[in-house]
PDB file of C-alpha atoms in Angstrom:
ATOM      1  CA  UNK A   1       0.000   0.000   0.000  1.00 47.00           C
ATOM      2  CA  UNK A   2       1.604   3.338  -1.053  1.00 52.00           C
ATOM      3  CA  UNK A   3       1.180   6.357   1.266  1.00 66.00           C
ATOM      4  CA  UNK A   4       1.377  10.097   0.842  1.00 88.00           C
ATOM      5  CA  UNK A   5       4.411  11.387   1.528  1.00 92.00           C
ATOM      6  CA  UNK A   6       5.295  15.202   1.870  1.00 94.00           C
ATOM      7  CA  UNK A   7       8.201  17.125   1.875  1.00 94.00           C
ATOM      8  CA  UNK A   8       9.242  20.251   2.883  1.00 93.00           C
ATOM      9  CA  UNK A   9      12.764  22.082   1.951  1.00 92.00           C
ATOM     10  CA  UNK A  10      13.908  25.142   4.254  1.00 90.00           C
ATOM     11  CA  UNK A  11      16.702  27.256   5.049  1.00 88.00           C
ATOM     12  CA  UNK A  12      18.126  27.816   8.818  1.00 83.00           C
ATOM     13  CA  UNK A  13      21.429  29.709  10.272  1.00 83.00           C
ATOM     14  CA  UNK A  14      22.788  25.689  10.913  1.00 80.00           C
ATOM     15  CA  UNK A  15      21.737  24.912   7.208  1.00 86.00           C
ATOM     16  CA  UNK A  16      19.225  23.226   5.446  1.00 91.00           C
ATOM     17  CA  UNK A  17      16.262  21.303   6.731  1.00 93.00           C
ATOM     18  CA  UNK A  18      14.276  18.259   5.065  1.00 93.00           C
ATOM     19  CA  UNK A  19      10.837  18.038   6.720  1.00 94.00           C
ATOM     20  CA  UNK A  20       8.770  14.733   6.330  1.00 94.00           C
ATOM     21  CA  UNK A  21       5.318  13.680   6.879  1.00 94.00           C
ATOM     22  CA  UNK A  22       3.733  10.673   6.234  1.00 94.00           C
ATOM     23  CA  UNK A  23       5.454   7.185   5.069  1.00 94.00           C
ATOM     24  CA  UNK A  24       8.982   6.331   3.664  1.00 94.00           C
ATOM     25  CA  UNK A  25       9.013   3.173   2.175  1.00 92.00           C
ATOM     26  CA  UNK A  26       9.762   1.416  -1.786  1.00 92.00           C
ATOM     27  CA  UNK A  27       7.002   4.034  -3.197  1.00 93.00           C
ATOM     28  CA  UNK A  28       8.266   7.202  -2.122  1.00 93.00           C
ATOM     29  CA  UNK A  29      11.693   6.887  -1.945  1.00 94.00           C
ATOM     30  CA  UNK A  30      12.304   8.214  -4.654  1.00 94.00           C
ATOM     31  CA  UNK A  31      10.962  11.470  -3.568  1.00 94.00           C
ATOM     32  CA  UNK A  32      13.395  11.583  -0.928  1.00 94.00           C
ATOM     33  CA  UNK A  33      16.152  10.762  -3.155  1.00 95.00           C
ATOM     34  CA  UNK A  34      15.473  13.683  -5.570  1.00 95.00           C
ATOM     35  CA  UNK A  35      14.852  16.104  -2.566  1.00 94.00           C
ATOM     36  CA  UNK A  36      18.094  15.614  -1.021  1.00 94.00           C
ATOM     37  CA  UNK A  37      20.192  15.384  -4.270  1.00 94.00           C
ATOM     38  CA  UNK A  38      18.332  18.518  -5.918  1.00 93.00           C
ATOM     39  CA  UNK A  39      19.551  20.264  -2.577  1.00 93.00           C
ATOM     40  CA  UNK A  40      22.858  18.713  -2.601  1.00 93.00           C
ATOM     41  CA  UNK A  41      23.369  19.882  -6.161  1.00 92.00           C
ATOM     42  CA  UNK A  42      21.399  22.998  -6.235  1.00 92.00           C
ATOM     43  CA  UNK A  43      22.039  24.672  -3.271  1.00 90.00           C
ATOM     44  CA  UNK A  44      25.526  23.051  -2.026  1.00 87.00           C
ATOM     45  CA  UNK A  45      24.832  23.300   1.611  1.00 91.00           C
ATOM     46  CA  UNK A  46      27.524  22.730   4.220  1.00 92.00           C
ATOM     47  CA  UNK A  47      25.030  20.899   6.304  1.00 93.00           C
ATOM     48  CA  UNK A  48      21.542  19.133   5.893  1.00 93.00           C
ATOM     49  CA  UNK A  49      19.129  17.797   8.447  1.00 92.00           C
ATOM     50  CA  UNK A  50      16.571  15.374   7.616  1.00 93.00           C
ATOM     51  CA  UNK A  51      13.306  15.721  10.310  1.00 92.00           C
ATOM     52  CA  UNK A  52      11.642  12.491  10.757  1.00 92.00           C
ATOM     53  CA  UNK A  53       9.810  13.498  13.664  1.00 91.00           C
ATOM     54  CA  UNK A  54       6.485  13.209  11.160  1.00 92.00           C
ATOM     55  CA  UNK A  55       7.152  10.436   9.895  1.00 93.00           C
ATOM     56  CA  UNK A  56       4.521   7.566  10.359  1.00 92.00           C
ATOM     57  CA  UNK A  57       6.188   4.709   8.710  1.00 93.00           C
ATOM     58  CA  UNK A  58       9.319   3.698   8.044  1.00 93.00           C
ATOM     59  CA  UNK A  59      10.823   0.596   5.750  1.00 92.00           C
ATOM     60  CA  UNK A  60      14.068  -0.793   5.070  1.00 94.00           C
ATOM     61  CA  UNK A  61      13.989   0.808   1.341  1.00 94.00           C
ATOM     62  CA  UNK A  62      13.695   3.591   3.318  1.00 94.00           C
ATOM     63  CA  UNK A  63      16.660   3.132   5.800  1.00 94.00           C
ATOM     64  CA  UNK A  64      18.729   2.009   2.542  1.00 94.00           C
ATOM     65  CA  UNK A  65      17.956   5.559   0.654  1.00 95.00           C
ATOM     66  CA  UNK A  66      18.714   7.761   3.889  1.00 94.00           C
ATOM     67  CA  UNK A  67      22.202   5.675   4.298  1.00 94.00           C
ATOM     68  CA  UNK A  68      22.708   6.590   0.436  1.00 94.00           C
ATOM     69  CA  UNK A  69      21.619  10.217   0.838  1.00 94.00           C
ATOM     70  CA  UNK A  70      24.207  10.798   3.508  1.00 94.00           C
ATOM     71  CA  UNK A  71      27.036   8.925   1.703  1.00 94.00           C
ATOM     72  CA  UNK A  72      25.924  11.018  -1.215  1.00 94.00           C
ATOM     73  CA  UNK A  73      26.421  14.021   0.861  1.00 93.00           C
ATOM     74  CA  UNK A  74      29.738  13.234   1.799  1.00 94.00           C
ATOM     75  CA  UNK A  75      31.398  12.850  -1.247  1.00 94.00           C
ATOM     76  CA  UNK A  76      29.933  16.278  -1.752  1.00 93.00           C
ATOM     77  CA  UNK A  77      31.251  17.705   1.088  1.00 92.00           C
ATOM     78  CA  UNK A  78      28.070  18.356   3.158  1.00 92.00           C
ATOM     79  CA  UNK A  79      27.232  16.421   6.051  1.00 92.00           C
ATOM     80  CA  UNK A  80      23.621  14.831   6.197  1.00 92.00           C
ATOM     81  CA  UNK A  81      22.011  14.355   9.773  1.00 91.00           C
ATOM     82  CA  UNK A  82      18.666  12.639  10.633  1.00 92.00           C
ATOM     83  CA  UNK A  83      16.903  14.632  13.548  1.00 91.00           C
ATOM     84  CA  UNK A  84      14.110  13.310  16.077  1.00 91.00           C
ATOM     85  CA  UNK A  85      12.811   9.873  14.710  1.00 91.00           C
ATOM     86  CA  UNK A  86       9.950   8.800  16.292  1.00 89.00           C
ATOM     87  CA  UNK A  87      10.140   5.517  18.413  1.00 88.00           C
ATOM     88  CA  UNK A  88       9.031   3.343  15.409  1.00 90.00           C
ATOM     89  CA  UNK A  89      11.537   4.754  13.131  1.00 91.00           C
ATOM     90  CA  UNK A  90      14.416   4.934  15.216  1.00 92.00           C
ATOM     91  CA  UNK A  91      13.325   0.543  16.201  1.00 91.00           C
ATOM     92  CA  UNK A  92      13.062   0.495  12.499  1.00 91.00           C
ATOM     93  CA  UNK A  93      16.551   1.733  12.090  1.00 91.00           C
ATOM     94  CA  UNK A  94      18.224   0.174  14.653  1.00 91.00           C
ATOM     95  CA  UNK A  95      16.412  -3.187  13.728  1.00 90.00           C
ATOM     96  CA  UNK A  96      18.419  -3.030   9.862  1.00 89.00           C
ATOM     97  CA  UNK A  97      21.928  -2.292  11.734  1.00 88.00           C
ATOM     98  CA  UNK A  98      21.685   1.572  10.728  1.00 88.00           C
ATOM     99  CA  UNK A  99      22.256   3.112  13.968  1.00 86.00           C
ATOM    100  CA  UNK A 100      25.046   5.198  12.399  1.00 88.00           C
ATOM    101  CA  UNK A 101      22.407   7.110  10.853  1.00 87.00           C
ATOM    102  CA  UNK A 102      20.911   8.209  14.543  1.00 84.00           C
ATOM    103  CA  UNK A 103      24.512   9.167  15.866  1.00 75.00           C
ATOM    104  CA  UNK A 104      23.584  12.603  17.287  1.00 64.00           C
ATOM    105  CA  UNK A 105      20.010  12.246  16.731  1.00 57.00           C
ATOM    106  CA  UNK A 106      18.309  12.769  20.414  1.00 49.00           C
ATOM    107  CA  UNK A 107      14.829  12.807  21.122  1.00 46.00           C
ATOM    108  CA  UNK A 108      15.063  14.061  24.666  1.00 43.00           C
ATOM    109  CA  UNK A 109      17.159  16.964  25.614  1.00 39.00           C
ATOM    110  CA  UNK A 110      20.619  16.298  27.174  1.00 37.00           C
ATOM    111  CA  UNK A 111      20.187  18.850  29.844  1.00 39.00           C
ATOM    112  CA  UNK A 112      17.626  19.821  31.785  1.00 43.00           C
ATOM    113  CA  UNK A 113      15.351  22.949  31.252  1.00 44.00           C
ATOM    114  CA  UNK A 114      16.444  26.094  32.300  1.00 46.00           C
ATOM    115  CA  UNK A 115      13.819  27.088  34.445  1.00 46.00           C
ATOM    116  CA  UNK A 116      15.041  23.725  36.342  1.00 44.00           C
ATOM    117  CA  UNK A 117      18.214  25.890  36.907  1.00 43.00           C
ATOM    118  CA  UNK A 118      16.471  29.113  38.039  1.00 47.00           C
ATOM    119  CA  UNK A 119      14.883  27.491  41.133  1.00 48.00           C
ATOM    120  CA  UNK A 120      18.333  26.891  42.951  1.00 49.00           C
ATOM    121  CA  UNK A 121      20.748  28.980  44.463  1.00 51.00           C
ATOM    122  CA  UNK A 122      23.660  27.059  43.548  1.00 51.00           C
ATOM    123  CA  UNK A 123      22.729  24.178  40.383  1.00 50.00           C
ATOM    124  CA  UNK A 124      23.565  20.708  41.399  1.00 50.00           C
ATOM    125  CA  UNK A 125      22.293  17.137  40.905  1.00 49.00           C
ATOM    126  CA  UNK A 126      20.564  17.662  44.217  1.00 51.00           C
ATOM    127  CA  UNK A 127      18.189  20.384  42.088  1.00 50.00           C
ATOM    128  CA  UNK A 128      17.414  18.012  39.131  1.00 50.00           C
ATOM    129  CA  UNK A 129      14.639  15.902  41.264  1.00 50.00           C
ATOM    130  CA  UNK A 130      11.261  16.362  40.020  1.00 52.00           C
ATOM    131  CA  UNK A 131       9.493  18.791  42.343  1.00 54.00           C
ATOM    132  CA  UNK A 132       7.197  17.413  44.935  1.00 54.00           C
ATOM    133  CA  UNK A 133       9.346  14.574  45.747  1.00 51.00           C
ATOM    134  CA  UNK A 134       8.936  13.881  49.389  1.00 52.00           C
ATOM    135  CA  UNK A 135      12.178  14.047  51.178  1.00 53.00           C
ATOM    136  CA  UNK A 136      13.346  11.012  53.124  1.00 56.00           C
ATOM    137  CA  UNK A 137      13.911  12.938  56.659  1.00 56.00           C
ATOM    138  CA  UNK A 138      11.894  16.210  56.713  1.00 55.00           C
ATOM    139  CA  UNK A 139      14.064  19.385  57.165  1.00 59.00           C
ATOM    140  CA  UNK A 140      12.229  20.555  60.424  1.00 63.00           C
ATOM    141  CA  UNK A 141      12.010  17.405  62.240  1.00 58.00           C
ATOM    142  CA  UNK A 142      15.605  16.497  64.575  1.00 61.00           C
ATOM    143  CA  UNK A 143      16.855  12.916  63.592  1.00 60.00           C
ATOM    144  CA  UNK A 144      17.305  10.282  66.178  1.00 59.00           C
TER     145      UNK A 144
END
């Protein structure tokens, strides 16, 4: 069954950005093949960023073409990176022995959010617990 698959090519400051929605897989590969190399060729960016984070469906023709975009890339000096796959890709790509391709790609930020900072004096691990934890040994209480 084929599925709609949209694209969507924009500029940033960190470079060029490859938006997808729907479903990679043998029909619409294709598409994403003559996205990235019309970019590649046209636009000779330093860096490109494929988004997966819409993307429904994922196959191994479709894992094969992103590993061949990004080699592509390389021998034209750019450097191709796949950002946010959803759960079912990233299974999907781990499951064909791609995770190369997810090297850098997080889905959760590395550090925590700044208002997490704000609410401490001095930032330690101590002020990463979730608020409303219950203490162990309340503050105003004398140990025994």
């Amino acid at each position: 069954m084929s599925g709609q698959l949209r694209l969507r090519l924009y500029s940033s400051p960190l470079g060029l950005y490859l938006t997808a929605e729907g479903r990679i897989d043998a029909s619409t590969v294709g598409q994403v093949t003559t996205a990235v190399d019309l970019a590649l060729t046209r636009l000779s960016p330093v860096r490109i960023t494929v988004d997966l984070s819409a993307v429904t469906y994922l196959d191994i023709a479709g894992v094969a073409t992103l590993i061949a975009c990004r080699r592509d890339a390389r021998t034209r000096g750019a450097h191709l990176t796949v950002a946010q796959p959803s759960s079912q890709v990233r299974s999907t790509v781990l499951a064909c022995g791609a995770g190369e391709l997810l090297a850098g790609a997080a889905t959760e930020p590395l550090l925590p959010a700044a208002d997490t900072w704000r609410r401490c004096r001095r930032p330690s691990l101590r002020c990463l617990r979730p608020p409303g934890r219950a203490r162990s040994i309340p503050r105003n209480e004398p140990t025994r």
